[in-house]
Amino acid sequence: MTTRTKDLQNIRPIIASAKVYDSMSFEEAFQNKTLRPIIKMQHDLFVAVFNNYIGKRKNVFYDLSVQKQLAYIDNAIHKDMKFRNSVKGMIIGQFTVEEYELYIQNSSALNKRMMNIVKERLIGSIQLFIKPEVLKAV
């Protein structure tokens, strides 16, 4: 095992509920063994990136109802290809070479899984997307 592989695997959080069984599909096993720990590790970065995404789009997110904010997150993850590819890159960049070789065998199905996990994490953290206070001159 290369140093990079060991280092990447050592910094990932352990998710006790992310079990891998012989009876699982390849995609589900890859999700639990690789995707979920990486996405959990990158969570703070995803929150920061999404806050930046909101700001670059004139902060309209803050004026939306909660239901429309959820749709906004879904739209960003599933329809904004630039944002989606950026998020995918943050995840794929944490793969070992061996994991990348497995990933490219069925990237389409794995991309769907990773985007859904990221979307659910952002939705679960919606309280972190609070309108920044504007400093007022005294």
Short mmCIF file of the C-alpha atoms (twelve columns), coordinates in Angstrom:
data_MODEL
# 
_entry.id   MODEL 
# 
loop_
_atom_site.group_PDB 
_atom_site.id 
_atom_site.type_symbol 
_atom_site.label_atom_id 
_atom_site.label_alt_id 
_atom_site.label_comp_id 
_atom_site.label_asym_id 
_atom_site.label_seq_id 
_atom_site.Cartn_x 
_atom_site.Cartn_y 
_atom_site.Cartn_z 
_atom_site.pdbx_PDB_model_num 
ATOM 1   C CA . MET A 1   0.000   0.000  0.000   1 
ATOM 2   C CA . THR A 2   1.365   3.390  -0.932  1 
ATOM 3   C CA . THR A 3   1.872   6.173  1.589   1 
ATOM 4   C CA . ARG A 4   -0.854  8.244  -0.100  1 
ATOM 5   C CA . THR A 5   -3.316  5.360  0.166   1 
ATOM 6   C CA . LYS A 6   -2.549  4.818  3.857   1 
ATOM 7   C CA . ASP A 7   -2.720  8.537  4.609   1 
ATOM 8   C CA . LEU A 8   -6.067  8.971  2.857   1 
ATOM 9   C CA . GLN A 9   -7.600  5.986  4.598   1 
ATOM 10  C CA . ASN A 10  -6.241  6.992  8.004   1 
ATOM 11  C CA . ILE A 11  -7.818  10.463 7.970   1 
ATOM 12  C CA . ARG A 12  -11.310 9.228  7.116   1 
ATOM 13  C CA . PRO A 13  -13.828 9.011  9.931   1 
ATOM 14  C CA . ILE A 14  -15.133 5.605  10.876  1 
ATOM 15  C CA . ILE A 15  -18.876 5.297  10.453  1 
ATOM 16  C CA . ALA A 16  -20.093 2.459  12.655  1 
ATOM 17  C CA . SER A 17  -23.410 2.187  10.818  1 
ATOM 18  C CA . ALA A 18  -21.713 1.897  7.400   1 
ATOM 19  C CA . LYS A 19  -21.555 -1.883 7.212   1 
ATOM 20  C CA . VAL A 20  -20.323 -3.858 4.229   1 
ATOM 21  C CA . TYR A 21  -21.725 -7.348 3.619   1 
ATOM 22  C CA . ASP A 22  -21.017 -9.931 0.945   1 
ATOM 23  C CA . SER A 23  -24.678 -9.801 -0.080  1 
ATOM 24  C CA . MET A 24  -24.500 -6.055 -0.924  1 
ATOM 25  C CA . SER A 25  -24.281 -4.739 -4.422  1 
ATOM 26  C CA . PHE A 26  -20.928 -3.303 -5.497  1 
ATOM 27  C CA . GLU A 27  -22.399 0.213  -5.471  1 
ATOM 28  C CA . GLU A 28  -23.799 -0.093 -1.946  1 
ATOM 29  C CA . ALA A 29  -20.539 -1.541 -0.604  1 
ATOM 30  C CA . PHE A 30  -18.515 1.242  -2.278  1 
ATOM 31  C CA . GLN A 31  -20.929 3.813  -0.881  1 
ATOM 32  C CA . ASN A 32  -20.547 2.516  2.673   1 
ATOM 33  C CA . LYS A 33  -16.820 1.817  2.557   1 
ATOM 34  C CA . THR A 34  -15.624 4.841  0.575   1 
ATOM 35  C CA . LEU A 35  -18.218 7.501  -0.216  1 
ATOM 36  C CA . ARG A 36  -19.868 7.966  3.167   1 
ATOM 37  C CA . PRO A 37  -16.594 8.400  5.119   1 
ATOM 38  C CA . ILE A 38  -15.201 10.830 2.528   1 
ATOM 39  C CA . ILE A 39  -18.403 12.874 2.413   1 
ATOM 40  C CA . LYS A 40  -18.555 13.009 6.201   1 
ATOM 41  C CA . MET A 41  -14.918 14.120 6.318   1 
ATOM 42  C CA . GLN A 42  -15.559 16.831 3.711   1 
ATOM 43  C CA . HIS A 43  -18.807 18.067 5.303   1 
ATOM 44  C CA . ASP A 44  -17.444 21.387 6.600   1 
ATOM 45  C CA . LEU A 45  -15.964 22.086 3.172   1 
ATOM 46  C CA . PHE A 46  -19.309 21.349 1.479   1 
ATOM 47  C CA . VAL A 47  -21.046 23.784 3.857   1 
ATOM 48  C CA . ALA A 48  -18.471 26.484 3.059   1 
ATOM 49  C CA . VAL A 49  -18.755 25.815 -0.679  1 
ATOM 50  C CA . PHE A 50  -22.536 25.988 -0.568  1 
ATOM 51  C CA . ASN A 51  -22.412 29.242 1.421   1 
ATOM 52  C CA . ASN A 52  -20.182 30.620 -1.329  1 
ATOM 53  C CA . TYR A 53  -22.613 29.291 -3.949  1 
ATOM 54  C CA . ILE A 54  -25.459 31.176 -2.235  1 
ATOM 55  C CA . GLY A 55  -23.420 34.393 -2.158  1 
ATOM 56  C CA . LYS A 56  -22.439 34.169 -5.818  1 
ATOM 57  C CA . ARG A 57  -26.118 33.940 -6.709  1 
ATOM 58  C CA . LYS A 58  -27.103 37.231 -5.042  1 
ATOM 59  C CA . ASN A 59  -28.197 35.615 -1.739  1 
ATOM 60  C CA . VAL A 60  -31.697 34.825 -3.084  1 
ATOM 61  C CA . PHE A 61  -31.570 31.618 -1.020  1 
ATOM 62  C CA . TYR A 62  -32.179 33.640 2.150   1 
ATOM 63  C CA . ASP A 63  -35.436 35.110 0.847   1 
ATOM 64  C CA . LEU A 64  -36.946 31.702 0.089   1 
ATOM 65  C CA . SER A 65  -39.311 29.666 2.250   1 
ATOM 66  C CA . VAL A 66  -37.804 26.566 3.844   1 
ATOM 67  C CA . GLN A 67  -39.516 24.362 1.256   1 
ATOM 68  C CA . LYS A 68  -38.028 26.417 -1.580  1 
ATOM 69  C CA . GLN A 69  -34.613 26.382 0.121   1 
ATOM 70  C CA . LEU A 70  -34.753 22.577 0.043   1 
ATOM 71  C CA . ALA A 71  -35.597 22.715 -3.658  1 
ATOM 72  C CA . TYR A 72  -32.740 25.206 -4.171  1 
ATOM 73  C CA . ILE A 73  -30.284 22.738 -2.606  1 
ATOM 74  C CA . ASP A 74  -31.674 19.909 -4.749  1 
ATOM 75  C CA . ASN A 75  -31.396 22.043 -7.871  1 
ATOM 76  C CA . ALA A 76  -27.816 23.046 -7.082  1 
ATOM 77  C CA . ILE A 77  -26.763 19.425 -6.568  1 
ATOM 78  C CA . HIS A 78  -28.665 17.834 -9.454  1 
ATOM 79  C CA . LYS A 79  -28.989 20.499 -12.138 1 
ATOM 80  C CA . ASP A 80  -26.121 22.974 -11.794 1 
ATOM 81  C CA . MET A 81  -23.429 20.992 -13.592 1 
ATOM 82  C CA . LYS A 82  -20.608 23.344 -12.630 1 
ATOM 83  C CA . PHE A 83  -21.460 23.057 -8.921  1 
ATOM 84  C CA . ARG A 84  -22.119 19.315 -9.210  1 
ATOM 85  C CA . ASN A 85  -18.766 18.700 -10.892 1 
ATOM 86  C CA . SER A 86  -17.000 20.781 -8.264  1 
ATOM 87  C CA . VAL A 87  -18.536 18.675 -5.479  1 
ATOM 88  C CA . LYS A 88  -17.686 15.454 -7.323  1 
ATOM 89  C CA . GLY A 89  -14.091 16.630 -7.632  1 
ATOM 90  C CA . MET A 90  -13.880 17.249 -3.884  1 
ATOM 91  C CA . ILE A 91  -14.948 13.656 -3.307  1 
ATOM 92  C CA . ILE A 92  -13.004 11.950 -6.093  1 
ATOM 93  C CA . GLY A 93  -9.861  13.824 -5.041  1 
ATOM 94  C CA . GLN A 94  -10.001 11.886 -1.764  1 
ATOM 95  C CA . PHE A 95  -10.078 8.480  -3.511  1 
ATOM 96  C CA . THR A 96  -7.110  6.172  -3.477  1 
ATOM 97  C CA . VAL A 97  -5.938  5.035  -6.909  1 
ATOM 98  C CA . GLU A 98  -7.533  1.654  -6.258  1 
ATOM 99  C CA . GLU A 99  -10.851 3.271  -5.308  1 
ATOM 100 C CA . TYR A 100 -10.722 5.443  -8.411  1 
ATOM 101 C CA . GLU A 101 -10.237 2.357  -10.569 1 
ATOM 102 C CA . LEU A 102 -13.318 0.809  -8.954  1 
ATOM 103 C CA . TYR A 103 -15.255 4.075  -9.287  1 
ATOM 104 C CA . ILE A 104 -14.730 4.407  -13.040 1 
ATOM 105 C CA . GLN A 105 -16.260 0.955  -13.584 1 
ATOM 106 C CA . ASN A 106 -19.692 2.322  -12.665 1 
ATOM 107 C CA . SER A 107 -19.284 6.053  -12.204 1 
ATOM 108 C CA . SER A 108 -22.837 6.925  -13.260 1 
ATOM 109 C CA . ALA A 109 -24.527 4.944  -10.464 1 
ATOM 110 C CA . LEU A 110 -21.904 6.015  -7.938  1 
ATOM 111 C CA . ASN A 111 -22.280 9.681  -8.918  1 
ATOM 112 C CA . LYS A 112 -26.016 9.455  -8.185  1 
ATOM 113 C CA . ARG A 113 -25.302 7.962  -4.786  1 
ATOM 114 C CA . MET A 114 -22.677 10.542 -3.883  1 
ATOM 115 C CA . MET A 115 -24.813 13.484 -4.962  1 
ATOM 116 C CA . ASN A 116 -27.791 12.198 -2.992  1 
ATOM 117 C CA . ILE A 117 -25.657 11.810 0.143   1 
ATOM 118 C CA . VAL A 118 -24.241 15.334 -0.231  1 
ATOM 119 C CA . LYS A 119 -27.737 16.726 -0.830  1 
ATOM 120 C CA . GLU A 120 -29.065 15.037 2.299   1 
ATOM 121 C CA . ARG A 121 -26.130 16.326 4.359   1 
ATOM 122 C CA . LEU A 122 -26.698 19.892 3.119   1 
ATOM 123 C CA . ILE A 123 -30.420 19.635 3.827   1 
ATOM 124 C CA . GLY A 124 -29.629 18.260 7.276   1 
ATOM 125 C CA . SER A 125 -27.399 21.272 7.858   1 
ATOM 126 C CA . ILE A 126 -29.782 23.889 6.507   1 
ATOM 127 C CA . GLN A 127 -29.603 25.777 9.808   1 
ATOM 128 C CA . LEU A 128 -25.951 26.579 8.959   1 
ATOM 129 C CA . PHE A 129 -27.040 28.599 5.943   1 
ATOM 130 C CA . ILE A 130 -28.021 31.725 7.820   1 
ATOM 131 C CA . LYS A 131 -28.037 35.142 6.208   1 
ATOM 132 C CA . PRO A 132 -24.827 36.907 7.175   1 
ATOM 133 C CA . GLU A 133 -25.312 39.999 9.242   1 
ATOM 134 C CA . VAL A 134 -24.577 43.232 7.467   1 
ATOM 135 C CA . LEU A 135 -22.271 45.542 9.381   1 
ATOM 136 C CA . LYS A 136 -23.794 48.944 9.926   1 
ATOM 137 C CA . ALA A 137 -21.816 52.164 10.159  1 
ATOM 138 C CA . VAL A 138 -21.999 53.747 13.574  1 
# 
